[in-house]
Amino acid sequence: MAVFASFSAARAVPWFWRRAAYGAAGLRGRCPWKGYAVGPAQVSTAQSLPTFGFLLDIDGVLVRGHRVIPAALDAFRRLLNAQGQLRVPVVFVTNAGNILQDSKALELSALLGFKVEPDQVILSHSPMKLFSQYHGKRMLVSGQGPLVENARALGFKNVVTVDELRQAFPVLDMVDLQRRPKTTPLPRNDFPAIEGVLLLGEPVRWETSLQLIMDVLLSGGNPGTGLATAPYPHLPVLASNLDLLWMAEAKMPSDNPMSDVYGANLFHRYLQMAQHDRTKELEASDLWKQRPSAAQSCASILVCTGVYSPKALGATEPAQDGEEPPFHGHRDFSFSPGLMEASYIVNDVDEAVQLVFHQEGWAL
């Protein structure tokens, strides 16, 4: 995950968490948070239900490589009830994408000592489930791990791996001298055109993937043909990637304030804008009161068990003397220095959970 080990506390209206409570109690209705449960008395009273939940980063917050951070175990002793079920909704977020959602849930369950459901895990590529307009297209998929399984789980029905493309057009893979064909293969004209590129994290063989992806884009999806002019616009490229900086066993990464803190604050800003816009549009009707937005706010909490250190100059604050810190975000994001500042900075995730419980009036 990102080097800024942080997590967020999200506030939602009671009806959103009530759906989870009904599902956990065995009542009818969809249960979006299978790992979250409350007692029957809480189901009957909205006042007893939590109006907040946690979005937990994994690397640097809960674990360092394959080792659990001790404070994480203390935090979950507060978050779990006597039956080993979560008292409030918790979602685990990570920029890792070279693993199946089910496998990541099993990995977290073994590390943390309670059952984590797959739908409590958000991987770097999880949002691609929303890109349904591409799910039926023939996509070239690049990355590592269970690529085809992940792509299909996201909804993509027709995928081609880089290795399959390389085998179909071996003369395109020319960087590795050991893999160059010894004889010139016959050209192929029976390979269906590729309609888009799907990047699920970084590949192991950068040179092969980069070469073949460029060939696909320059040829408009037909790498066996010659290039007349570079097409514009080119084929769609859907990309999700790991952070190349995070905190595991090694202690070398540098700070990247564009990841967790900036993202959480940007999400909070969006929620505020969305609520304002909806209220303005629907102020003359009762629809807004009947169907309010589920999420209302998001507070970023920075912990010091990752790379972040409070002694690091300008770690989450804008640079002094009028100079803005370097912008590492996406080109479509307008940079706002204020979004780099965490709402709270605490020592570890256990202190963060105590902070939120105290603010929400929940017993530790």
XYZ file of C-alpha atoms in Angstrom:
364
model
C 0.000 0.000 0.000
C 1.030 3.603 0.087
C 3.910 4.841 2.174
C 1.582 7.147 4.042
C 0.170 4.536 6.374
C -3.242 5.869 7.168
C -6.876 4.968 7.338
C -10.160 6.770 7.273
C -13.247 6.925 9.421
C -16.393 7.343 7.363
C -19.722 8.605 8.653
C -22.998 7.372 7.198
C -26.688 7.801 7.911
C -28.227 5.189 10.241
C -30.299 3.404 7.562
C -27.136 2.380 5.737
C -25.732 0.535 8.728
C -29.212 -0.733 9.661
C -29.263 -2.827 6.478
C -26.086 -4.494 7.693
C -27.578 -5.096 11.123
C -30.691 -6.767 9.714
C -28.629 -9.014 7.495
C -26.275 -10.003 10.303
C -29.233 -10.813 12.566
C -30.644 -13.215 9.981
C -33.461 -10.935 8.862
C -34.443 -10.409 5.261
C -32.552 -7.974 3.111
C -29.199 -7.589 1.499
C -26.218 -7.480 3.849
C -23.400 -5.367 2.411
C -21.141 -5.937 5.424
C -21.181 -9.681 6.160
C -18.526 -9.437 8.832
C -20.463 -6.872 10.843
C -23.006 -7.951 13.436
C -25.047 -6.426 16.231
C -27.351 -7.872 18.850
C -31.135 -8.099 18.428
C -31.659 -5.173 20.810
C -29.571 -2.948 18.578
C -31.527 -3.960 15.473
C -34.719 -2.529 16.921
C -33.246 0.856 17.814
C -31.565 3.056 15.261
C -29.929 5.015 18.067
C -27.862 1.958 19.023
C -26.516 1.433 15.525
C -23.162 2.915 14.539
C -23.260 5.885 12.209
C -19.586 5.432 11.346
C -17.229 2.834 9.972
C -13.536 2.342 9.172
C -11.608 2.157 5.920
C -8.369 0.491 6.973
C -5.178 0.582 4.972
C -3.256 -2.670 5.321
C 0.500 -2.240 4.804
C 2.049 -0.034 7.458
C -1.209 0.134 9.443
C -2.109 -3.485 10.165
C 0.896 -5.428 8.916
C 4.546 -5.025 7.977
C 5.111 -7.613 5.281
C 3.905 -10.905 6.781
C 3.970 -9.713 10.379
C 1.018 -8.191 12.193
C 1.701 -4.888 13.923
C 0.924 -5.484 17.636
C -1.261 -2.375 17.848
C -3.507 -3.853 15.152
C -4.340 -6.821 17.359
C -5.158 -4.435 20.208
C -7.362 -2.401 17.870
C -9.390 -5.413 16.797
C -9.919 -6.468 20.390
C -11.876 -3.223 20.658
C -13.569 -3.618 17.284
C -14.782 -7.197 17.862
C -17.537 -8.291 20.221
C -17.443 -11.365 22.463
C -18.566 -13.540 19.540
C -15.663 -12.402 17.367
C -17.857 -10.224 15.137
C -17.214 -6.611 14.230
C -19.057 -4.041 16.280
C -18.858 -1.469 13.483
C -18.404 -1.859 9.716
C -14.782 -2.233 8.586
C -13.443 -2.300 5.033
C -9.836 -3.158 4.161
C -8.309 -1.158 1.307
C -5.027 -1.811 -0.459
C -3.279 -0.869 -3.680
C -2.211 -4.491 -4.081
C -3.810 -6.150 -7.084
C -1.846 -9.327 -7.768
C -4.130 -11.494 -5.650
C -7.746 -12.626 -5.733
C -10.204 -10.873 -3.444
C -11.079 -14.185 -1.770
C -7.401 -14.985 -1.207
C -6.722 -11.578 0.348
C -9.672 -12.068 2.705
C -8.295 -15.458 3.788
C -4.836 -13.939 4.278
C -6.234 -11.166 6.491
C -8.372 -13.647 8.425
C -5.300 -15.717 9.282
C -3.265 -12.668 10.289
C -5.932 -10.873 12.351
C -7.649 -13.871 13.933
C -11.247 -13.351 12.773
C -13.193 -14.011 9.598
C -12.795 -11.325 6.956
C -15.315 -11.577 4.127
C -14.179 -11.036 0.517
C -16.588 -8.117 0.086
C -14.789 -6.335 2.928
C -11.643 -6.139 0.786
C -11.075 -3.447 -1.846
C -8.086 -4.058 -4.124
C -6.519 -1.558 -6.497
C -8.535 -2.851 -9.429
C -11.886 -3.309 -7.632
C -13.376 -0.082 -9.086
C -13.059 -1.590 -12.579
C -16.275 -3.472 -11.863
C -17.963 -0.164 -12.646
C -16.574 -0.021 -16.216
C -19.281 -2.263 -17.623
C -19.057 -0.680 -21.081
C -15.718 -2.473 -21.542
C -16.604 -5.819 -19.986
C -17.649 -7.334 -23.303
C -14.672 -6.049 -25.315
C -11.583 -8.079 -26.188
C -8.996 -6.724 -23.743
C -5.242 -7.255 -23.536
C -4.468 -7.793 -19.840
C -1.053 -7.101 -18.317
C 0.247 -7.543 -14.777
C 1.115 -10.468 -12.538
C -0.622 -12.978 -10.342
C -3.975 -14.552 -11.298
C -4.587 -12.103 -14.145
C -7.330 -13.914 -16.020
C -9.192 -14.862 -12.838
C -9.045 -11.289 -11.555
C -10.176 -9.877 -14.894
C -13.138 -12.233 -15.044
C -14.059 -11.504 -11.438
C -14.185 -7.825 -12.388
C -16.601 -8.620 -15.217
C -14.288 -8.769 -18.257
C -15.440 -11.678 -20.395
C -12.915 -11.705 -23.241
C -9.278 -11.208 -22.224
C -5.951 -11.954 -23.894
C -2.746 -12.148 -21.873
C 0.557 -10.656 -22.978
C 2.024 -14.166 -23.204
C -0.783 -15.260 -25.534
C -0.197 -12.200 -27.706
C 3.569 -12.826 -27.737
C 3.030 -16.415 -28.852
C 0.752 -15.229 -31.657
C 3.244 -12.557 -32.794
C 6.700 -13.687 -31.604
C 8.599 -11.186 -33.753
C 7.185 -8.301 -31.704
C 9.009 -9.388 -28.521
C 12.526 -8.335 -29.530
C 14.150 -7.010 -26.328
C 15.091 -10.345 -24.745
C 17.654 -11.807 -27.137
C 17.156 -15.293 -25.720
C 13.484 -15.289 -26.687
C 13.834 -13.982 -30.221
C 12.594 -16.501 -32.796
C 15.395 -18.296 -34.648
C 13.370 -18.360 -37.851
C 10.844 -15.954 -39.286
C 7.325 -17.226 -38.505
C 4.504 -16.991 -40.988
C 2.339 -13.882 -40.577
C -1.048 -14.334 -38.958
C -4.286 -12.768 -40.074
C -6.686 -14.848 -37.991
C -6.035 -13.173 -34.636
C -9.129 -11.180 -33.525
C -8.558 -7.472 -33.015
C -7.899 -6.225 -29.499
C -10.310 -3.510 -28.352
C -8.622 -2.203 -25.220
C -5.820 -2.633 -22.685
C -6.310 -3.661 -19.065
C -3.406 -2.985 -16.681
C -3.745 -4.908 -13.407
C -0.585 -3.833 -11.647
C 3.009 -4.007 -12.786
C 4.234 -6.929 -14.918
C 7.383 -8.923 -14.180
C 8.758 -8.549 -17.712
C 8.384 -4.818 -18.215
C 10.093 -4.798 -21.584
C 7.787 -7.392 -23.151
C 4.574 -5.885 -21.831
C 5.591 -2.339 -22.737
C 6.581 -3.317 -26.279
C 3.444 -5.315 -27.004
C 1.105 -2.773 -25.428
C 2.640 -0.031 -27.556
C 2.300 -2.223 -30.650
C -1.375 -2.818 -29.872
C -2.059 0.887 -29.353
C -0.146 1.990 -32.448
C -1.843 -0.619 -34.630
C -5.348 0.054 -33.377
C -5.555 -3.433 -31.905
C -4.096 -5.305 -34.898
C -0.386 -5.798 -34.114
C 0.095 -8.077 -37.124
C -0.530 -5.227 -39.555
C 1.774 -2.458 -40.668
C 1.683 1.036 -39.204
C 0.512 3.823 -41.488
C -0.322 6.566 -39.020
C -0.699 6.436 -35.259
C -4.436 6.334 -34.477
C -5.954 9.062 -32.376
C -7.727 8.638 -30.121
C -6.073 5.321 -29.375
C -7.722 2.286 -27.816
C -8.942 2.696 -24.220
C -6.422 1.874 -21.486
C -7.808 0.966 -18.057
C -5.040 1.045 -15.464
C -4.751 0.146 -11.809
C -1.336 -0.109 -10.256
C 0.488 -0.836 -7.064
C 2.192 1.901 -5.188
C 5.894 1.449 -5.813
C 6.395 2.913 -2.328
C 4.974 1.266 0.772
C 6.047 0.023 4.177
C 6.738 -3.679 4.565
C 9.848 -5.276 6.082
C 12.229 -2.978 4.203
C 12.742 0.548 5.519
C 13.799 2.282 2.328
C 10.604 3.830 0.838
C 10.134 7.595 0.673
C 7.017 9.601 1.404
C 4.268 9.958 -1.178
C 1.544 12.296 0.121
C -0.571 11.755 -2.982
C -1.866 8.401 -1.809
C -3.941 7.721 1.283
C -4.256 11.091 3.003
C -4.817 13.049 -0.182
C -7.296 10.469 -1.462
C -9.305 10.385 1.769
C -9.488 14.170 1.934
C -10.443 14.373 -1.726
C -13.232 11.851 -1.089
C -14.439 13.933 1.861
C -14.500 17.048 -0.314
C -16.507 15.180 -2.944
C -19.042 14.045 -0.333
C -19.511 17.602 0.870
C -19.967 18.891 -2.664
C -22.375 16.083 -3.537
C -24.518 16.734 -0.480
C -24.610 20.459 -1.223
C -25.587 19.863 -4.845
C -28.293 17.338 -3.987
C -29.741 19.575 -1.310
C -29.832 22.503 -3.721
C -31.465 20.454 -6.478
C -34.023 18.732 -4.261
C -34.782 21.409 -1.715
C -38.297 21.746 -3.119
C -39.078 18.032 -2.706
C -38.977 15.362 -0.033
C -36.829 12.975 -2.077
C -33.596 14.051 -0.389
C -35.095 13.350 3.031
C -36.370 9.949 1.929
C -33.150 8.763 0.244
C -30.161 10.535 1.749
C -26.620 9.773 0.647
C -25.147 6.833 2.566
C -21.694 8.298 3.160
C -21.620 11.782 4.618
C -17.996 12.470 5.542
C -14.533 10.931 5.643
C -11.788 11.842 8.121
C -8.177 10.874 7.396
C -6.151 9.521 10.314
C -2.409 9.147 9.844
C -0.519 6.560 11.907
C 3.206 6.445 12.556
C 3.792 2.710 12.111
C 4.498 3.124 8.403
C 7.111 5.263 6.725
C 5.640 8.494 8.054
C 7.511 10.081 10.913
C 6.383 13.260 12.694
C 10.050 14.327 12.637
C 10.110 14.297 8.837
C 10.055 17.877 7.625
C 6.933 18.721 5.659
C 5.653 15.143 5.669
C 1.986 16.083 5.361
C 2.136 19.846 5.326
C 2.546 22.274 2.429
C 6.069 23.503 1.854
C 7.172 26.743 3.464
C 8.275 30.011 1.815
C 5.454 29.857 -0.700
C 6.772 26.758 -2.441
C 4.290 24.015 -3.165
C 5.334 20.411 -2.541
C 5.825 18.233 -5.618
C 2.615 16.894 -7.118
C 2.577 13.099 -7.478
C -1.104 12.746 -8.241
C -2.928 12.017 -11.464
C -2.887 14.667 -14.168
C -6.694 14.905 -13.994
C -6.550 16.012 -10.349
C -6.150 19.658 -9.598
C -3.578 19.981 -6.831
C -4.759 21.372 -3.498
C -2.044 21.542 -0.784
C -4.654 21.533 1.973
C -5.693 18.002 1.016
C -2.255 16.734 2.042
C -2.924 17.405 5.723
C -4.346 14.516 7.739
C -7.317 15.217 9.987
C -5.488 13.512 12.860
C -2.025 12.043 13.483
C -1.666 9.271 16.069
C 0.962 6.699 16.963
C -0.804 3.581 15.720
C -4.111 2.074 14.634
C -5.146 1.226 18.204
C -4.870 4.876 19.219
C -6.832 5.774 16.102
C -9.680 3.414 16.986
C -9.756 4.791 20.521
C -9.884 8.326 19.110
C -12.860 7.547 16.882
C -14.712 5.617 19.580
C -14.236 8.514 21.986
C -15.523 11.049 19.476
C -18.522 8.868 18.637
C -19.343 8.141 22.285
C -18.706 4.427 21.982
C -17.368 2.347 24.861
C -13.806 1.115 24.485
